[in-house]
């Protein structure tokens, strides 16, 4: 099965480098234009998508003929007290300093912790994969968030890499392959390759 993981287009929060997890903002004008310019695939029949507006809008632009299956647990990490702020605005915040020094693995105050977030994302992805295998799909497309994609690939992606090594820009993503017959015993995404535009 072919796997396509796409990060949503740019938002105002992305432009100002804010921590935007639970904030449900739309694509900004630049984000819409970039999503349109970076290619669309009219042959995809179904897209699994985060419930956040930025993901839903990106999916409509890049996969205009696809039915959207909304998966609530594909949403981005909840940054708690850091939500909506930039690193510069948080530089004197002791909790933020501790969080960054932990490589962002400590819980965000009043938000999520990295491992719990990754477990949520990967449970959702595993369910999507199993549904696609049952439906005999030959292609699985997910439109979500940078953190969501990094969580999926840091667990299942091959060659193996750390979480932040799978970073991808807005409207870009990864292609990979999945062996449906082996998923139960060896859940991996092979031949992972970053892309900037759809064919």
mmCIF file of N, CA, C and O in Angstrom, residues 155-198:
data_model
loop_
_atom_site.group_PDB
_atom_site.id
_atom_site.type_symbol
_atom_site.label_atom_id
_atom_site.label_comp_id
_atom_site.label_asym_id
_atom_site.label_seq_id
_atom_site.Cartn_x
_atom_site.Cartn_y
_atom_site.Cartn_z
ATOM 1 N N UNK A 155 7.890 6.364 15.015
ATOM 2 C CA UNK A 155 7.549 5.034 15.496
ATOM 3 C C UNK A 155 7.604 3.983 14.394
ATOM 4 O O UNK A 155 8.103 2.881 14.599
ATOM 5 N N UNK A 156 7.092 4.315 13.215
ATOM 6 C CA UNK A 156 6.934 3.307 12.165
ATOM 7 C C UNK A 156 7.881 3.482 10.978
ATOM 8 O O UNK A 156 8.041 2.562 10.178
ATOM 9 N N UNK A 157 8.460 4.648 10.813
ATOM 10 C CA UNK A 157 9.232 4.944 9.612
ATOM 11 C C UNK A 157 10.561 4.202 9.537
ATOM 12 O O UNK A 157 11.207 3.960 10.553
ATOM 13 N N UNK A 158 10.950 3.857 8.324
ATOM 14 C CA UNK A 158 12.241 3.232 8.052
ATOM 15 C C UNK A 158 12.875 3.936 6.862
ATOM 16 O O UNK A 158 12.190 4.193 5.877
ATOM 17 N N UNK A 159 14.149 4.258 6.923
ATOM 18 C CA UNK A 159 15.085 3.931 8.005
ATOM 19 C C UNK A 159 14.726 4.662 9.299
ATOM 20 O O UNK A 159 14.144 5.742 9.266
ATOM 21 N N UNK A 160 15.074 4.077 10.438
ATOM 22 C CA UNK A 160 14.709 4.642 11.726
ATOM 23 C C UNK A 160 15.408 5.979 11.966
ATOM 24 O O UNK A 160 16.593 6.131 11.684
ATOM 25 N N UNK A 161 14.639 6.924 12.484
ATOM 26 C CA UNK A 161 15.179 8.239 12.842
ATOM 27 C C UNK A 161 14.472 8.731 14.100
ATOM 28 O O UNK A 161 13.401 8.244 14.451
ATOM 29 N N UNK A 162 15.061 9.740 14.728
ATOM 30 C CA UNK A 162 14.451 10.350 15.896
ATOM 31 C C UNK A 162 13.307 11.273 15.479
ATOM 32 O O UNK A 162 13.194 11.689 14.317
ATOM 33 N N UNK A 163 12.470 11.614 16.443
ATOM 34 C CA UNK A 163 11.261 12.422 16.206
ATOM 35 C C UNK A 163 11.548 13.660 15.361
ATOM 36 O O UNK A 163 10.933 13.856 14.303
ATOM 37 N N UNK A 164 12.463 14.505 15.784
ATOM 38 C CA UNK A 164 12.676 15.780 15.085
ATOM 39 C C UNK A 164 13.383 15.620 13.744
ATOM 40 O O UNK A 164 13.361 16.544 12.913
ATOM 41 N N UNK A 165 13.969 14.474 13.506
ATOM 42 C CA UNK A 165 14.603 14.215 12.211
ATOM 43 C C UNK A 165 13.578 14.054 11.097
ATOM 44 O O UNK A 165 13.933 14.087 9.915
ATOM 45 N N UNK A 166 12.311 13.866 11.472
ATOM 46 C CA UNK A 166 11.242 13.693 10.477
ATOM 47 C C UNK A 166 10.503 15.000 10.219
ATOM 48 O O UNK A 166 9.445 15.006 9.584
ATOM 49 N N UNK A 167 11.056 16.125 10.654
ATOM 50 C CA UNK A 167 10.391 17.418 10.463
ATOM 51 C C UNK A 167 10.093 17.649 8.977
ATOM 52 O O UNK A 167 10.889 17.305 8.093
ATOM 53 N N UNK A 168 8.944 18.263 8.716
ATOM 54 C CA UNK A 168 8.568 18.571 7.339
ATOM 55 C C UNK A 168 7.887 19.937 7.314
ATOM 56 O O UNK A 168 7.165 20.310 8.240
ATOM 57 N N UNK A 169 8.161 20.719 6.268
ATOM 58 C CA UNK A 169 7.588 22.058 6.129
ATOM 59 C C UNK A 169 6.098 21.984 5.794
ATOM 60 O O UNK A 169 5.581 20.948 5.384
ATOM 61 N N UNK A 170 5.445 23.138 5.912
ATOM 62 C CA UNK A 170 4.032 23.228 5.556
ATOM 63 C C UNK A 170 3.800 22.800 4.109
ATOM 64 O O UNK A 170 4.570 23.144 3.215
ATOM 65 N N UNK A 171 2.736 22.064 3.903
ATOM 66 C CA UNK A 171 2.299 21.597 2.577
ATOM 67 C C UNK A 171 3.259 20.597 1.945
ATOM 68 O O UNK A 171 3.103 20.256 0.781
ATOM 69 N N UNK A 172 4.231 20.137 2.684
ATOM 70 C CA UNK A 172 5.123 19.085 2.223
ATOM 71 C C UNK A 172 4.761 17.801 2.962
ATOM 72 O O UNK A 172 3.848 17.786 3.780
ATOM 73 N N UNK A 173 5.453 16.727 2.653
ATOM 74 C CA UNK A 173 5.118 15.490 3.337
ATOM 75 C C UNK A 173 6.079 14.363 3.014
ATOM 76 O O UNK A 173 7.193 14.595 2.549
ATOM 77 N N UNK A 174 5.599 13.156 3.285
ATOM 78 C CA UNK A 174 6.381 11.947 3.028
ATOM 79 C C UNK A 174 5.544 10.934 2.263
ATOM 80 O O UNK A 174 4.338 10.796 2.497
ATOM 81 N N UNK A 175 6.218 10.226 1.372
ATOM 82 C CA UNK A 175 5.664 9.026 0.744
ATOM 83 C C UNK A 175 6.341 7.823 1.364
ATOM 84 O O UNK A 175 7.522 7.874 1.714
ATOM 85 N N UNK A 176 5.607 6.727 1.478
ATOM 86 C CA UNK A 176 6.172 5.502 2.044
ATOM 87 C C UNK A 176 5.386 4.310 1.512
ATOM 88 O O UNK A 176 4.394 4.463 0.794
ATOM 89 N N UNK A 177 5.861 3.125 1.878
ATOM 90 C CA UNK A 177 5.189 1.875 1.496
ATOM 91 C C UNK A 177 4.854 1.098 2.758
ATOM 92 O O UNK A 177 5.592 1.156 3.750
ATOM 93 N N UNK A 178 3.755 0.368 2.684
ATOM 94 C CA UNK A 178 3.307 -0.433 3.817
ATOM 95 C C UNK A 178 2.901 -1.817 3.308
ATOM 96 O O UNK A 178 2.180 -1.931 2.310
ATOM 97 N N UNK A 179 3.367 -2.852 3.983
ATOM 98 C CA UNK A 179 2.993 -4.225 3.663
ATOM 99 C C UNK A 179 1.817 -4.605 4.543
ATOM 100 O O UNK A 179 1.976 -4.877 5.737
ATOM 101 N N UNK A 180 0.623 -4.611 3.962
ATOM 102 C CA UNK A 180 -0.577 -4.886 4.731
ATOM 103 C C UNK A 180 -0.572 -6.256 5.382
ATOM 104 O O UNK A 180 -1.046 -6.420 6.509
ATOM 105 N N UNK A 181 -0.027 -7.237 4.702
ATOM 106 C CA UNK A 181 0.002 -8.604 5.240
ATOM 107 C C UNK A 181 0.895 -8.710 6.464
ATOM 108 O O UNK A 181 0.701 -9.583 7.315
ATOM 109 N N UNK A 182 1.885 -7.830 6.563
ATOM 110 C CA UNK A 182 2.852 -7.904 7.662
ATOM 111 C C UNK A 182 2.564 -6.911 8.785
ATOM 112 O O UNK A 182 3.229 -6.949 9.818
ATOM 113 N N UNK A 183 1.586 -6.017 8.609
ATOM 114 C CA UNK A 183 1.373 -4.934 9.567
ATOM 115 C C UNK A 183 1.127 -5.442 10.986
ATOM 116 O O UNK A 183 1.603 -4.865 11.961
ATOM 117 N N UNK A 184 0.389 -6.542 11.126
ATOM 118 C CA UNK A 184 0.054 -7.056 12.447
ATOM 119 C C UNK A 184 1.292 -7.429 13.254
ATOM 120 O O UNK A 184 1.380 -7.181 14.455
ATOM 121 N N UNK A 185 2.275 -8.020 12.593
ATOM 122 C CA UNK A 185 3.474 -8.496 13.294
ATOM 123 C C UNK A 185 4.677 -7.577 13.120
ATOM 124 O O UNK A 185 5.585 -7.574 13.954
ATOM 125 N N UNK A 186 4.701 -6.815 12.039
ATOM 126 C CA UNK A 186 5.831 -5.915 11.770
ATOM 127 C C UNK A 186 5.307 -4.602 11.193
ATOM 128 O O UNK A 186 5.383 -4.368 9.980
ATOM 129 N N UNK A 187 4.777 -3.744 12.072
ATOM 130 C CA UNK A 187 4.191 -2.490 11.587
ATOM 131 C C UNK A 187 5.259 -1.457 11.241
ATOM 132 O O UNK A 187 5.757 -0.745 12.112
ATOM 133 N N UNK A 188 5.615 -1.388 9.978
ATOM 134 C CA UNK A 188 6.624 -0.423 9.540
ATOM 135 C C UNK A 188 6.183 0.264 8.260
ATOM 136 O O UNK A 188 5.406 -0.290 7.470
ATOM 137 N N UNK A 189 6.691 1.461 8.076
ATOM 138 C CA UNK A 189 6.550 2.200 6.822
ATOM 139 C C UNK A 189 7.933 2.229 6.183
ATOM 140 O O UNK A 189 8.858 2.812 6.737
ATOM 141 N N UNK A 190 8.055 1.609 5.044
ATOM 142 C CA UNK A 190 9.358 1.499 4.397
ATOM 143 C C UNK A 190 9.494 2.524 3.278
ATOM 144 O O UNK A 190 8.521 3.125 2.822
ATOM 145 N N UNK A 191 10.745 2.709 2.830
ATOM 146 C CA UNK A 191 11.044 3.598 1.701
ATOM 147 C C UNK A 191 10.509 5.004 1.900
ATOM 148 O O UNK A 191 9.995 5.620 0.965
ATOM 149 N N UNK A 192 10.609 5.527 3.120
ATOM 150 C CA UNK A 192 10.089 6.859 3.416
ATOM 151 C C UNK A 192 10.894 7.922 2.666
ATOM 152 O O UNK A 192 12.115 7.975 2.768
ATOM 153 N N UNK A 193 10.189 8.755 1.949
ATOM 154 C CA UNK A 193 10.846 9.773 1.121
ATOM 155 C C UNK A 193 10.086 11.094 1.226
ATOM 156 O O UNK A 193 8.865 11.142 1.014
ATOM 157 N N UNK A 194 10.803 12.155 1.559
ATOM 158 C CA UNK A 194 10.187 13.472 1.678
ATOM 159 C C UNK A 194 9.852 14.038 0.312
ATOM 160 O O UNK A 194 10.580 13.829 -0.664
ATOM 161 N N UNK A 195 8.739 14.783 0.217
ATOM 162 C CA UNK A 195 8.389 15.462 -1.030
ATOM 163 C C UNK A 195 7.923 16.879 -0.729
ATOM 164 O O UNK A 195 7.447 17.177 0.377
ATOM 165 N N UNK A 196 8.069 17.752 -1.736
ATOM 166 C CA UNK A 196 7.626 19.133 -1.596
ATOM 167 C C UNK A 196 6.384 19.433 -2.432
ATOM 168 O O UNK A 196 5.638 20.357 -2.126
ATOM 169 N N UNK A 197 6.202 18.682 -3.516
ATOM 170 C CA UNK A 197 5.023 18.884 -4.368
ATOM 171 C C UNK A 197 4.416 17.529 -4.699
ATOM 172 O O UNK A 197 5.108 16.518 -4.786
ATOM 173 N N UNK A 198 3.089 17.548 -4.905
ATOM 174 C CA UNK A 198 2.421 16.340 -5.371
ATOM 175 C C UNK A 198 2.627 16.222 -6.868
ATOM 176 O O UNK A 198 2.773 17.229 -7.567
#
